[in-house]
Short mmCIF file of C-alpha atoms and ligand atoms in Angstrom, two decimals:
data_model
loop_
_atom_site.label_atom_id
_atom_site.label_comp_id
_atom_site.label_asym_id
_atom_site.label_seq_id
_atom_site.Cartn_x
_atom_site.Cartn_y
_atom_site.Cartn_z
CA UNK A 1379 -50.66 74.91 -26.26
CA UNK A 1380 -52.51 72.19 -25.10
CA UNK A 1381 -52.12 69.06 -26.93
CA UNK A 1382 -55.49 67.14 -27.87
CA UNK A 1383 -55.74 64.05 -25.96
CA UNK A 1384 -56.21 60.59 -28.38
CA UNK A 1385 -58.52 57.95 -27.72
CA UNK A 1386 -55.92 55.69 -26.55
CA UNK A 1387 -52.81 56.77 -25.08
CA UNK A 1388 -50.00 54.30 -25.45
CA UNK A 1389 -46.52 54.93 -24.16
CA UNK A 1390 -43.35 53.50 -26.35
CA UNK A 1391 -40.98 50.99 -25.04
CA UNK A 1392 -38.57 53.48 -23.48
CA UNK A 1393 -40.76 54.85 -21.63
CA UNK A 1394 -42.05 51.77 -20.00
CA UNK A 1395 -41.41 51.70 -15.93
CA UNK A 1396 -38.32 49.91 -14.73
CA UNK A 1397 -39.39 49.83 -11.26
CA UNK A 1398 -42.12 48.49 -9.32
CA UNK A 1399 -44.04 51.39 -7.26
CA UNK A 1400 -43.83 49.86 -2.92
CA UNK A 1401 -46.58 52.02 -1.20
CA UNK A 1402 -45.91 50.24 2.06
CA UNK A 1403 -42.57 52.55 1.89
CA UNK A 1404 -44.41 55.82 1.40
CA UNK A 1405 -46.91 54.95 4.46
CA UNK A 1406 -46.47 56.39 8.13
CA UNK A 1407 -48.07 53.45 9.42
CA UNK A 1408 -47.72 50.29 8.32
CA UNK A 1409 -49.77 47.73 7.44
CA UNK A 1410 -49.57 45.51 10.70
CA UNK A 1411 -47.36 42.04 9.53
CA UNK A 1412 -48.53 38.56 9.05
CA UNK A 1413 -49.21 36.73 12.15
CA UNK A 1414 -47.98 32.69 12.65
CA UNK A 1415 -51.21 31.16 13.84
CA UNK A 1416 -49.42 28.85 16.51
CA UNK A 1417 -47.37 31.91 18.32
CA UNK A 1418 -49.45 34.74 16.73
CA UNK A 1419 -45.91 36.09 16.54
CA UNK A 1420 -44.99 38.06 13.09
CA UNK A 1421 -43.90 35.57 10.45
CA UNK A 1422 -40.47 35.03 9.99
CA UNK A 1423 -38.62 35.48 6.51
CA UNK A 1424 -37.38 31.16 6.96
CA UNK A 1425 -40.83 30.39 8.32
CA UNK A 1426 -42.54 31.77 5.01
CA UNK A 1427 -39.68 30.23 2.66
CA UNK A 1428 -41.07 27.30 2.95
CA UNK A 1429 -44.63 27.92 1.43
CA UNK A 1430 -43.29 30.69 -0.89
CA UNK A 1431 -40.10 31.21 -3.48
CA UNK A 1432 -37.53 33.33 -1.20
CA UNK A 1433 -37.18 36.61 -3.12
CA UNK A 1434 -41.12 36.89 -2.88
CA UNK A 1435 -40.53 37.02 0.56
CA UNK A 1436 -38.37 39.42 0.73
CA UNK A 1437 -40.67 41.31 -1.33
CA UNK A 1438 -43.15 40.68 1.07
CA UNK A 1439 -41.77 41.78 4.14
CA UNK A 1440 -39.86 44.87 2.64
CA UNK A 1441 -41.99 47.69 3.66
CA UNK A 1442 -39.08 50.58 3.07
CA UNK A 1443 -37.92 50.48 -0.24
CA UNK A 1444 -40.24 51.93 -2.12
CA UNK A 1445 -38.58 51.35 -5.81
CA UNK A 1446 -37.94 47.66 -6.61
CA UNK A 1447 -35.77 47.18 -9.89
CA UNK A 1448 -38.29 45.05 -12.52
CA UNK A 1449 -35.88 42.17 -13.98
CA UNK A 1450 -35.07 42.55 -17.36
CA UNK A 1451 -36.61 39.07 -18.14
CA UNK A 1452 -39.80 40.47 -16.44
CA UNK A 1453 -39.76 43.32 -18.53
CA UNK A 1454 -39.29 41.58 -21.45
CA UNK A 1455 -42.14 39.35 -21.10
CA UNK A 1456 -44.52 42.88 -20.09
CA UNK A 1457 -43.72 43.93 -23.64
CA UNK A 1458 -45.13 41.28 -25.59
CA UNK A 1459 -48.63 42.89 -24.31
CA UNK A 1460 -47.84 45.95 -22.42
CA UNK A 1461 -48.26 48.98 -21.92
CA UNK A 1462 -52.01 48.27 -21.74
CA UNK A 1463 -53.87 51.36 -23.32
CA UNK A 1464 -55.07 54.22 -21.27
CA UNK A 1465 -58.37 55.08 -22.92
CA UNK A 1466 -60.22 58.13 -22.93
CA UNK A 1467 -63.69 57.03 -22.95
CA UNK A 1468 -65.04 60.02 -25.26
CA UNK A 1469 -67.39 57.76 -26.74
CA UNK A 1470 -69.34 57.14 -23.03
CA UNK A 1471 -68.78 60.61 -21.91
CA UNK A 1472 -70.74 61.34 -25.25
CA UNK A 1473 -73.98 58.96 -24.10
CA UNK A 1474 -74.06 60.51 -20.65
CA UNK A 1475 -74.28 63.56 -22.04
CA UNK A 1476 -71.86 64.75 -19.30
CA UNK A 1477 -69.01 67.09 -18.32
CA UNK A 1478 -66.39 65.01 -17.23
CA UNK A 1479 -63.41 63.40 -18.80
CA UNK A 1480 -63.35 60.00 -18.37
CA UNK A 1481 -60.38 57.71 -19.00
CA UNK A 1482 -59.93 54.34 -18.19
CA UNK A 1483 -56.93 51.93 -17.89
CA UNK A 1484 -57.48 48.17 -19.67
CA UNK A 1485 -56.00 45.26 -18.38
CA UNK A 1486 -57.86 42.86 -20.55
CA UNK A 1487 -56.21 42.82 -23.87
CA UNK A 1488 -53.97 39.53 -23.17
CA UNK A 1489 -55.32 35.92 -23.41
CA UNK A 1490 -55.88 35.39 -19.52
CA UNK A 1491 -57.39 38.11 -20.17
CA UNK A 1492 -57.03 39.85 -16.67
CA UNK A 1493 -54.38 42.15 -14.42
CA UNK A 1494 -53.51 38.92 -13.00
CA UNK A 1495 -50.63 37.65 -15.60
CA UNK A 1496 -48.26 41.13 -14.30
CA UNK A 1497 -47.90 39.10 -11.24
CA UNK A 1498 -48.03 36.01 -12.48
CA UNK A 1499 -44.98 36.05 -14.64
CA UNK A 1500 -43.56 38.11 -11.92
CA UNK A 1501 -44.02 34.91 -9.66
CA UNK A 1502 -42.99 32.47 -12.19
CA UNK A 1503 -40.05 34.38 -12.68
CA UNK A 1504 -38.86 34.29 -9.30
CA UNK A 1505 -39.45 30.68 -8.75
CA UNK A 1506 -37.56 29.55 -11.62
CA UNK A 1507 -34.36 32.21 -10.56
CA UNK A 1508 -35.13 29.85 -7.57
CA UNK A 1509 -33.75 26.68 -9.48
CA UNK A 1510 -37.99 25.23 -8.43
CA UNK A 1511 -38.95 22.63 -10.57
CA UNK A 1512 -42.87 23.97 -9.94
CA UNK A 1513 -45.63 25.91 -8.61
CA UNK A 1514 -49.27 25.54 -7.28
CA UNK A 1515 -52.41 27.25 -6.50
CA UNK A 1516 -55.57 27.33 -6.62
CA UNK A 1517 -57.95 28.86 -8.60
CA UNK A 1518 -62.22 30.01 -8.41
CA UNK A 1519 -63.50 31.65 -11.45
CA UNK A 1520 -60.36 30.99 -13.33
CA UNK A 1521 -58.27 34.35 -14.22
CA UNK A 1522 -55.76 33.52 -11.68
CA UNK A 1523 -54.78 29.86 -13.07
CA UNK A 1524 -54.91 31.02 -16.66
CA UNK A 1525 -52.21 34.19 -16.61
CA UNK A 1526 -50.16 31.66 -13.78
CA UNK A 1527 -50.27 28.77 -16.80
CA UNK A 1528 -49.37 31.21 -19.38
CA UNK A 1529 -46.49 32.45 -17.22
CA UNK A 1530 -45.33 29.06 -16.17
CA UNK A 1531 -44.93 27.67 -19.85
CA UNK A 1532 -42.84 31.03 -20.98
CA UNK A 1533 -40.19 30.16 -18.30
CA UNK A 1534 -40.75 25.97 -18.67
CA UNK A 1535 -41.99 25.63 -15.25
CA UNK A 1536 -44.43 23.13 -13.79
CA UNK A 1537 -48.08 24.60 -12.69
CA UNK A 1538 -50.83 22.84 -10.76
CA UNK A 1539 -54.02 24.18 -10.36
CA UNK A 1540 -56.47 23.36 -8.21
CA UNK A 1541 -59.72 24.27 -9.41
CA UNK A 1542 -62.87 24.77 -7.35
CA UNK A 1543 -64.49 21.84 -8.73
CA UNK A 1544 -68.06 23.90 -9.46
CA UNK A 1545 -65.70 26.01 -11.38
CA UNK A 1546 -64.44 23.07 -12.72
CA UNK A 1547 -67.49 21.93 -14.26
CA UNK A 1548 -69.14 24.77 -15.34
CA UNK A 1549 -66.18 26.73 -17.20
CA UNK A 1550 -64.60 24.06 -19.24
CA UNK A 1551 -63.04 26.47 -21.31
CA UNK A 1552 -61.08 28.07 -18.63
CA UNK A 1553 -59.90 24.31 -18.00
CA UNK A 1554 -58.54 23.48 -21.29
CA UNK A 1555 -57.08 27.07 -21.80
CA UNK A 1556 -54.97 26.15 -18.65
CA UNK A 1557 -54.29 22.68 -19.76
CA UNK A 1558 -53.46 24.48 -23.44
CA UNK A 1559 -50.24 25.97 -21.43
CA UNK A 1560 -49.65 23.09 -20.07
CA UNK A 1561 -50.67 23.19 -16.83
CA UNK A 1562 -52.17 20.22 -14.65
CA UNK A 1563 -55.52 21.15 -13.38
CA UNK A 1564 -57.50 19.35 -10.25
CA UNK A 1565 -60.87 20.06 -9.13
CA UNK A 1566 -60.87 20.42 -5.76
CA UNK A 1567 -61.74 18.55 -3.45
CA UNK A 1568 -59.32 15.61 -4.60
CA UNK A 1569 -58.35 13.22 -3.30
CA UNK A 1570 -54.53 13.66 -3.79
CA UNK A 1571 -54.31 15.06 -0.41
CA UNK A 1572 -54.86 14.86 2.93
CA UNK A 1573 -57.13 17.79 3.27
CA UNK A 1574 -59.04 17.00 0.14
CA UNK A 1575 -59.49 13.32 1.16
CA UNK A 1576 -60.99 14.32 4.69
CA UNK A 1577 -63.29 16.76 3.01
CA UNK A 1578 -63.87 14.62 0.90
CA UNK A 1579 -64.90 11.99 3.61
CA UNK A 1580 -67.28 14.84 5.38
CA UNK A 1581 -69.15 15.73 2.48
CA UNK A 1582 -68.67 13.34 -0.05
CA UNK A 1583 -71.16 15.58 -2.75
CA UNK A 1584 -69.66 18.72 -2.41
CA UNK A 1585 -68.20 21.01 -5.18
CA UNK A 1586 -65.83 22.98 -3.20
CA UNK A 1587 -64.55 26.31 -1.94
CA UNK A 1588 -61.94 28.72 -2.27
CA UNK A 1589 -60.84 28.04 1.10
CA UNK A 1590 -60.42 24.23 0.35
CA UNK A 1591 -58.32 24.58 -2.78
CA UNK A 1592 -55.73 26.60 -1.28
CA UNK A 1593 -55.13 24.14 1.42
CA UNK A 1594 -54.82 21.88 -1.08
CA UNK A 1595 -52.49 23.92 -2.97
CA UNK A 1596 -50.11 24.15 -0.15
CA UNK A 1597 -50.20 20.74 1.05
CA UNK A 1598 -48.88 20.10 -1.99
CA UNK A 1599 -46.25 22.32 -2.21
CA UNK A 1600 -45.13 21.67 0.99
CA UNK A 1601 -44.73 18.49 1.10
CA UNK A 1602 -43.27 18.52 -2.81
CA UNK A 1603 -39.42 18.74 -3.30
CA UNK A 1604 -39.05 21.46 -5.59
CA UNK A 1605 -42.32 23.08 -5.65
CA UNK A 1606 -43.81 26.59 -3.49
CA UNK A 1607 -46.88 27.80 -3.07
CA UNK A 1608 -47.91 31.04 -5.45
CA UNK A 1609 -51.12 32.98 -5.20
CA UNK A 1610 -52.44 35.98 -7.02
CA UNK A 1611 -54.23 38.56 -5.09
CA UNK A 1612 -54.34 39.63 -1.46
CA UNK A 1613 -50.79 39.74 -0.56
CA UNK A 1614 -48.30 43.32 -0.43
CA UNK A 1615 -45.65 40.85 -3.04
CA UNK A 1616 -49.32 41.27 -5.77
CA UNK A 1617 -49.35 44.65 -4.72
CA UNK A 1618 -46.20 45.77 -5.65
CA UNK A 1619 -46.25 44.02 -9.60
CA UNK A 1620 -49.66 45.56 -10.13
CA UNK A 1621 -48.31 49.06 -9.52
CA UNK A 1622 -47.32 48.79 -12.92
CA UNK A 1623 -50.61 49.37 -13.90
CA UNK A 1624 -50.37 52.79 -12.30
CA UNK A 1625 -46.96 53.27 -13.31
CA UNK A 1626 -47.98 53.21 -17.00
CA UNK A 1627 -50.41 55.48 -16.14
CA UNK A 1628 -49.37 58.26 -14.40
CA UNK A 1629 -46.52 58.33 -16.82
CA UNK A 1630 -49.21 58.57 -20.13
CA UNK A 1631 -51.10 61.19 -18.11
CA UNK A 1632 -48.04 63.24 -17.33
CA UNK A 1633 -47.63 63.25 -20.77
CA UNK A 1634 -50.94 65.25 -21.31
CA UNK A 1635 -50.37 67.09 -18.52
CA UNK A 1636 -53.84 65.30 -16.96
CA UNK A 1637 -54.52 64.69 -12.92
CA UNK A 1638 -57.35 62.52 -12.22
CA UNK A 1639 -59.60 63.69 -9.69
CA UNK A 1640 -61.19 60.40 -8.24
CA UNK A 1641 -59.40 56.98 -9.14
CA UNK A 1642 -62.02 54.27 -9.11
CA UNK A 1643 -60.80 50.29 -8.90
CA UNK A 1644 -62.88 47.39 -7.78
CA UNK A 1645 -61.97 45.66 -5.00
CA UNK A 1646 -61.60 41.48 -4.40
CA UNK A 1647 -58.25 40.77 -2.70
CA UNK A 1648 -57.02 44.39 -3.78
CA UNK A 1649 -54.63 43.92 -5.73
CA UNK A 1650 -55.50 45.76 -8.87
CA UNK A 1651 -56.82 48.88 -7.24
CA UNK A 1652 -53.68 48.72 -5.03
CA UNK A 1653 -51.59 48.54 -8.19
CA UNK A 1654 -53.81 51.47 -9.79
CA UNK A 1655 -53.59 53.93 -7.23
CA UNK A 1656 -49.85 52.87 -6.31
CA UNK A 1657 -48.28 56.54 -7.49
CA UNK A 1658 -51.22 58.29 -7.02
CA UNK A 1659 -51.28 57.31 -3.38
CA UNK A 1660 -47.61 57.56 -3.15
CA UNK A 1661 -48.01 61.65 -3.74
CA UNK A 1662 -50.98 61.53 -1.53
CA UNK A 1663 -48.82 60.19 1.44
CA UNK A 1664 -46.48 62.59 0.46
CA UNK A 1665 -48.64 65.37 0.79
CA UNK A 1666 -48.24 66.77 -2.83
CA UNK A 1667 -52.01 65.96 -4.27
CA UNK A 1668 -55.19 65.21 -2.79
CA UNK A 1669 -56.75 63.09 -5.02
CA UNK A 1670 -60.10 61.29 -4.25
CA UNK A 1671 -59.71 57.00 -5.15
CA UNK A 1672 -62.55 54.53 -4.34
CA UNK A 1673 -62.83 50.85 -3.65
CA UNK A 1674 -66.15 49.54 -5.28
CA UNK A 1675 -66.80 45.59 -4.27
CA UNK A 1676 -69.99 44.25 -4.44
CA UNK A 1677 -72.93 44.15 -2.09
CA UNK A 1678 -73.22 40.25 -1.46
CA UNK A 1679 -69.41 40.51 0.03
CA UNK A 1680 -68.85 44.00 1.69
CA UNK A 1681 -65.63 43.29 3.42
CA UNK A 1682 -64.90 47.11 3.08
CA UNK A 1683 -68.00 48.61 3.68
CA UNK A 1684 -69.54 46.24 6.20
CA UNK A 1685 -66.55 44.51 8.03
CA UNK A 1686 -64.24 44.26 10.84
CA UNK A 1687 -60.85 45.87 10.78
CA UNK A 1688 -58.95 42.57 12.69
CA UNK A 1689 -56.87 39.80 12.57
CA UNK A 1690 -58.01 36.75 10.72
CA UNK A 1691 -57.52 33.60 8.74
CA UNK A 1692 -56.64 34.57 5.18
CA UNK A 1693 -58.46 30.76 4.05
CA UNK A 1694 -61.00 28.70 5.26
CA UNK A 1695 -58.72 25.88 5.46
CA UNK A 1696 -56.95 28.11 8.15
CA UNK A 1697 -54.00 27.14 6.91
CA UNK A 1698 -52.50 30.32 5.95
CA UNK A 1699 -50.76 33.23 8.27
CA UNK A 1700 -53.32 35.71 9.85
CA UNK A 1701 -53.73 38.81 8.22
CA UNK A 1702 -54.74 42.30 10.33
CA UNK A 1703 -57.41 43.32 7.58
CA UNK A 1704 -60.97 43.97 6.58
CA UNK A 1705 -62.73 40.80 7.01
CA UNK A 1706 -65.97 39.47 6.92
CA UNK A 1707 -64.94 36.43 8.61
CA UNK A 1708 -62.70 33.58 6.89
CA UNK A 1709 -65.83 31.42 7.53
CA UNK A 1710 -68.34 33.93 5.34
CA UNK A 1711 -69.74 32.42 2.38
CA UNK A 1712 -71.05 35.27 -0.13
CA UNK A 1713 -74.16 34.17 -1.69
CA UNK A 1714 -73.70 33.17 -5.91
CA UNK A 1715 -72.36 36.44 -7.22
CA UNK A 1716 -71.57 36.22 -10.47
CA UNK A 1717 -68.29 38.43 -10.04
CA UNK A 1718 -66.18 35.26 -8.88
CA UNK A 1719 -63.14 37.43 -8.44
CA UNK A 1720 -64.50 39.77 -5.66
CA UNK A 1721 -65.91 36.95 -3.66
CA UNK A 1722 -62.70 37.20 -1.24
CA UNK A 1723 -63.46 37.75 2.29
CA UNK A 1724 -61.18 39.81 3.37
CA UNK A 1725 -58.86 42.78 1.46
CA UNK A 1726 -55.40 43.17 1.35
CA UNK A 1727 -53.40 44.78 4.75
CA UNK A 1728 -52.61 47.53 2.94
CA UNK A 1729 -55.57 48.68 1.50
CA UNK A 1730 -57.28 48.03 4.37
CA UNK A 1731 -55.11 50.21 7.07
CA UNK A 1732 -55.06 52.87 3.36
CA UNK A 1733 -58.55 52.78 4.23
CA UNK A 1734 -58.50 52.70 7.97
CA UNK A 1735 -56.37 55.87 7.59
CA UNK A 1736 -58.90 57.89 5.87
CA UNK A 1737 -57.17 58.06 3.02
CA UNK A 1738 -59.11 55.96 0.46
CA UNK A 1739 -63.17 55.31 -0.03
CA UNK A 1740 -65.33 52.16 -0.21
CA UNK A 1741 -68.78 52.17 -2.12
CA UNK A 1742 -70.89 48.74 -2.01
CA UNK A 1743 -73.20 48.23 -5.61
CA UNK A 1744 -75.72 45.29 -6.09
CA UNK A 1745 -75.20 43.70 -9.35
CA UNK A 1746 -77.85 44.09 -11.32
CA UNK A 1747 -76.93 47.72 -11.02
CA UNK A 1748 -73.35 46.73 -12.20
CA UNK A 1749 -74.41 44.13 -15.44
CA UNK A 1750 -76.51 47.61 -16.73
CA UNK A 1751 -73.55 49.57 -16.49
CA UNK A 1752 -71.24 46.93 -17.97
CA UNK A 1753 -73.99 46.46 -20.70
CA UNK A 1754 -73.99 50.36 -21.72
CA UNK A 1755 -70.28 50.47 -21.44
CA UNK A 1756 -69.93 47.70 -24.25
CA UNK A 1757 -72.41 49.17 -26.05
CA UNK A 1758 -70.60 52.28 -26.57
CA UNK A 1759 -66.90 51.50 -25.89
CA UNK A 1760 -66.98 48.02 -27.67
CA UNK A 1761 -64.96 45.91 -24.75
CA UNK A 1762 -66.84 43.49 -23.31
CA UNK A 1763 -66.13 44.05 -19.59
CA UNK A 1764 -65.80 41.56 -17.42
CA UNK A 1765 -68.59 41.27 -14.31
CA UNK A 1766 -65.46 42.34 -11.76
CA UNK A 1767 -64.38 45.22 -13.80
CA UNK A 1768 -67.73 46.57 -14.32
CA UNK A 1769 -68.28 47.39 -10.61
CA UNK A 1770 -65.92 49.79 -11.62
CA UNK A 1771 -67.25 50.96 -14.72
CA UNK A 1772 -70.31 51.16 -12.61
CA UNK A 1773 -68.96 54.07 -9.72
CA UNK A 1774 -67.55 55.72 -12.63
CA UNK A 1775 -70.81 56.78 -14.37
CA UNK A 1776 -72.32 57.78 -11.12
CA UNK A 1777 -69.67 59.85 -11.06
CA UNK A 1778 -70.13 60.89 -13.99
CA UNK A 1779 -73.85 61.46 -13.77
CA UNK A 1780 -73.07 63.66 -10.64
CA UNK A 1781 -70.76 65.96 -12.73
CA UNK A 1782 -73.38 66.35 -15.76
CA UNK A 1783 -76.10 67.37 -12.54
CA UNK A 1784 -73.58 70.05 -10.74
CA UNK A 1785 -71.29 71.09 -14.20
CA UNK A 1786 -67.93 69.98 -12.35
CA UNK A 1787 -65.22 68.92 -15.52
CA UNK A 1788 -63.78 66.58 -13.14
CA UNK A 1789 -61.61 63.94 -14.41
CA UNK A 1790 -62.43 59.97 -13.64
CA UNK A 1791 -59.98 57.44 -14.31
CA UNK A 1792 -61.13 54.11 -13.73
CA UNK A 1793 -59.55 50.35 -14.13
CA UNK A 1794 -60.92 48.18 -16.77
CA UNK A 1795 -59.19 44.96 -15.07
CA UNK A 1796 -60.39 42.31 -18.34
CA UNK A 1797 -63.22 41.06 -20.49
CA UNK A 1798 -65.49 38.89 -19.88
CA UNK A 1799 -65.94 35.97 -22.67
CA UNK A 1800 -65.59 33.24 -20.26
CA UNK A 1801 -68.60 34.90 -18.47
CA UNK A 1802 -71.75 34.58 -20.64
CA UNK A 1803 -73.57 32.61 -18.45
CA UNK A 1804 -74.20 35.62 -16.00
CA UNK A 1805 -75.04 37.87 -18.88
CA UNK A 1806 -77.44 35.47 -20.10
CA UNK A 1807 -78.97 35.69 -16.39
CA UNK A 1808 -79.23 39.34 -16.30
CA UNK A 1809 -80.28 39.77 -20.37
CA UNK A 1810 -83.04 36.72 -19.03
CA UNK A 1811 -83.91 39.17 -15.66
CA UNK A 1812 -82.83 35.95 -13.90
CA UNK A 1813 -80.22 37.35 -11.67
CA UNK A 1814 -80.95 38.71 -7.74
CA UNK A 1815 -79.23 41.09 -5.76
CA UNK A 1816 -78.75 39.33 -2.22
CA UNK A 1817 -77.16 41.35 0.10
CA UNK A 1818 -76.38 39.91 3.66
CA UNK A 1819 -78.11 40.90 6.48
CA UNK A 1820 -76.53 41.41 9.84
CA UNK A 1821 -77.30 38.28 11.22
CA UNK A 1822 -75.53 36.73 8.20
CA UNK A 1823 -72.70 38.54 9.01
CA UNK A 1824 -72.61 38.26 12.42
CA UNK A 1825 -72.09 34.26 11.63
CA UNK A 1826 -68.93 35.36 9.37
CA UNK A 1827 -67.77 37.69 12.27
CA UNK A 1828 -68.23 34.94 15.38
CA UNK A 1829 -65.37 33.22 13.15
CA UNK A 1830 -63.07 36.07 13.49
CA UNK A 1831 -60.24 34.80 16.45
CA UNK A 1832 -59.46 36.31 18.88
CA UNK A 1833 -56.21 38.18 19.08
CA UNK A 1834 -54.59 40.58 21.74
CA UNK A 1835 -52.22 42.90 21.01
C1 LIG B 664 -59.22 38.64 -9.92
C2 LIG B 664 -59.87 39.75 -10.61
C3 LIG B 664 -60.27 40.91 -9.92
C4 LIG B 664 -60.17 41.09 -8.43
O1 LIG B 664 -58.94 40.91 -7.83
P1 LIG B 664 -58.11 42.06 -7.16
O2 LIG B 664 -56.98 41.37 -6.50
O3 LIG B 664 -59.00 42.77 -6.18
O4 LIG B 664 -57.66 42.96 -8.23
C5 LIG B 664 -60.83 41.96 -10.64
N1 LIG B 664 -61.00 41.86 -11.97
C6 LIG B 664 -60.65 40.75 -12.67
C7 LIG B 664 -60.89 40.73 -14.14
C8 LIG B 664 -60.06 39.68 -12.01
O5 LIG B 664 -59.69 38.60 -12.70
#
C-alpha cells in the first residue's frame, strides 16, 4: 500500500546521517587540484596549513573516501535545528494547477537563516580540535558571517569578519546579529592591513569588494598566531558538509519510496546544490539512476552558462590558490543583483568538471523573473524565500508549468537554501517596479575573460 506522503517529512534523530556524502570519490575524473600561483604546481597539504585548520585540508584534498565520519560534537550541534523539513509543496502544485509533485528541501529555519551554518560549525569545529584561538573571513551580503558567528560562540572561539563595507552600511542588522554572537566585524577596506591600507590609498571613497575582504581576511590570519583562514562556499571541504542536506533527503524520500526526477539548486560558489545532489549524483556516477539536476544562477553572473572552463584566481585580491573552474574572470564585476550570494565569479571544481562531464545542467534567469516566482511561492507556501533561493523556486515552476502542458507526473525536488528578512530592500524594488534585469554582453565579458591567466598544462 502506498503510504500518503505529509506536508513535511521530518526524519527522527536516529535516523539522522552519520557521514558526510564525498562525490569527488564516486567521480572517474577528478576535479583538477588547486594550483600555487608562484609554481602553478598542485598545492601542497603544509603549503595550505597555513591559511586553513589542518583536518580541513585533509578534507580538501581527499578525493577517495567517499564516507567521512560526522563528529559527534558536529552532530550534536545539527540537532538543535536539523533535520531541516523536506516539504511537499501541495499547496503550489495546487495554484499551478499542475501534474507534478513538487517537494522542496528548507535550509532556512535557523537564525543565520541559510545552508551556510552546516559548514560553518563544521569549520569551527575543526579549528577549535585545532587548539586555534580564532578564525576570519569575510563576508558580502551577510549569511556567511552570521551562521560562522553563531558557530564560533557555541565552541568559544574568536570570529572576525570582514564585511564589504557597502554591505556594511546598508544591512545593519546583519552587523549587530554578528556582533550579537560575539563576533568582531570590519568593513572592508580597513585599514588594519596592508592590503586594506593600499586600497585604501588608491581609492580612498570606495565601499569595497568581495575580492578585497578576503585578502583582508587572510592577511590577517596569516600573519595572526593562533588564527586560520575559513570560508564558506566554493571549496570541495563546503561541499562535503552540505551533502547533508542531501543526505537527509534521500533518506526521507526512501522512506516514501519517492525518486525525484530533476533536482533543481541555485548556484553561487556551489556549495548547496553540490550538497543537494551529493547522493543523487553519487548513484548517477554509479550508473544506478539517471536523474536530471540543474544549476540555476542568475543572468547578471553566468559563470555556468556563459563562461570559461580554466584556471583562475579564486579572489580579486589574487591572493588565493587557482582553481580549474567555470569562471567569468576573477576581475568580473556583476552588475547590482540583488541575490548577493550568487554574485561569485566562478563555481566550485567540482561542479564545474560535474558539469563539464555532461552530467549536470545550467539554466541562466533574469531576476525580475525570479522576485515573481519568489513572490507566488510565499504567497502560497508562507516562507519568505530568500532572493538566492528563489532562482530555484523559479526553474522549479517552469518545470512545473511544462508538466501541467505535456501531463508528465514528474517529480521536482528543489532547495529552499533560507529566507529572506534581511532582504526587503530588493522586494521593495521589485513590489516598486524599480528593479532591472542587466545581463552582460559579450564585450563585458570579454573584459572578465582577458583576466583569466594563462596556464599550460
Ligand atoms: C550563500 C547562499 C547561496 C549561494 O551559495 P552556494 O555556495 O552556491 O550554495 C544560496 N542561498 C543562500 C540563502 C545563501 O546564503
Amino acid at each position: 500500500m502506498k503510504k500518503q506522503i505529509p506536508y513535511k517529512i521530518y526524519l527522527s534523530e536516529k535516523e539522522l546521517p552519520k557521514k558526510w556524502l564525498n562525490i569527488r570519490a564516486f567521480m572517474g575524473n577528478k576535479p583538477a587540484p588547486l594550483l600555487n600561483p608562484a609554481t602553478q604546481k598542485p598545492m601542497t597539504e603544509a603549503e595550505l596549513s597555513t591559511v586553513f585548520c589542518s583536518e580541513l585540508v585533509r578534507q580538501e584534498l581527499d578525493e577517495t573516501t567517499p564516507y567521512i565520519e560526522i563528529p559527534q560534537k558536529i552532530r550534536d550541534f545539527y540537532k538543535m535545528y536539523r533535520p531541516a523539513p523536506l516539504v511537499r509543496a501541495y499547496c503550489l502544485e495546487k495554484a499551478l494547477g499542475t501534474p507534478a509533485k513538487i517537494y522542496y528541501k528548507f535550509e532556512g529555519n535557523n537564525t543565520s537563516g541559510s545552508h551556510k551554518l552546516n559548514s560553518a560549525i563544521a569549520q569551527a569545529y575543526y579549528a577549535k580540535k585545532q587548539g586555534l584561538k580564532g578564525v576570519t573571513t569575510e563576508t558580502g551580503a551577510g549569511q556567511w558571517g552570521t551562521a560562522l558567528s553563531m558557530a564560533c560562540s557555541y565552541f568559544g572561539l574568536d570570529c572576525k569578519v570582514f564585511m564589504v563595507k557597502c554591505s556594511y552600511e546598508q544591512k545593519p542588522f546583519r552587523r549587530e546579529v554578528m556582533r550579537t554572537y560575539g563576533a568582531n566585524v570590519t568593513p572592508s577596506p580597513s585599514n588594519l592591513t596592508n592590503v586594506g591600507r593600499k586600497i585604501l590609498e588608491e581609492f580612498p571613497g570606495t565601499t569595497g569588494s568581495l575580492g578585497c575582504a578576503i585578502s583582508e581576511a587572510v592577511e590577517v590570519a596569516v600573519s595572526s598566531y593562533g588564527y586560520r583562514y575559513v570560508l564558506g562556499s566554493v571549496l570541495n571541504q563546503v561541499l562535503l558538509h552540505q551533502s547533508i542536506i542531501g543526505l537527509e533527503t534521500k533518506t526521507a524520500m526512501d522512506k516514501y519510496g519517492i525518486k525525484p526526477d530533476v533536482i533543481i539548486g541555485c548556484a553561487g560558489g556551489g556549495s548547496n546544490l553540490g550538497g543537494l545532489i551529493a547522493p543523487f549524483m553519487a548513484e548517477k556516477l554509479q550508473g544506478k539512476e539517471n536523474y536530471q539536476m540543474i544549476a540555476v544562477e542568475p543572468a547578471s553572473c553566468p559563470s555556468l552558462t556563459r563562461g570559461k572552463y580554466a584556471y583562475d584566481f579564486c579572489d580579486t585580491g589574487k591572493v588565493c590558490p587557482l582553481a580549474k573552474m567555470y569562471t567569468l574572470g576573477s576581475g568580473f564585476i556583476p552588475s547590482a543583483n540583488h541575490a548577493g550570494g550568487l554574485r561569485y565569479h566562478g563555481m566550485t571544481t567540482t561542479l564545474s568538471e560535474l558539469y563539464h562531464q555532461g552530467l549536470m545542467e545550467a539554466r541562466a534567469v533574469e531576476q525580475t523573473e525570479v522576485f515573481k516566482a519568489a513572490e507566488q511561492f510565499a504567497r502560497v507556501e508562507g516562507i519568505l524565500p530568500a532572493p538566492e533561493s528563489s532562482h530555484a523556486i523559479k526553474v522549479a515552476i517552469d518545470e512545473a508549468i511544462k508538466c501541467k502542458e505535456t501531463g508528465e507526473e514528474r517529480t521536482i525536488l528543489f532547495g529552499l537554501t533560507g529566507t529572506g528578512y534581511f532582504d526587503m530592500v530588493a522586494y521593495e524594488n521589485f513590489h516598486d517596479g524599480k528593479m532591472t534585469d542587466y545581463i552582460p554582453t559579450d564585450a563585458d565579458l570579454q573584459k572578465g575573460f582577458d583576466g583569466i591567466p594563462k596556464i599550460n598544462l
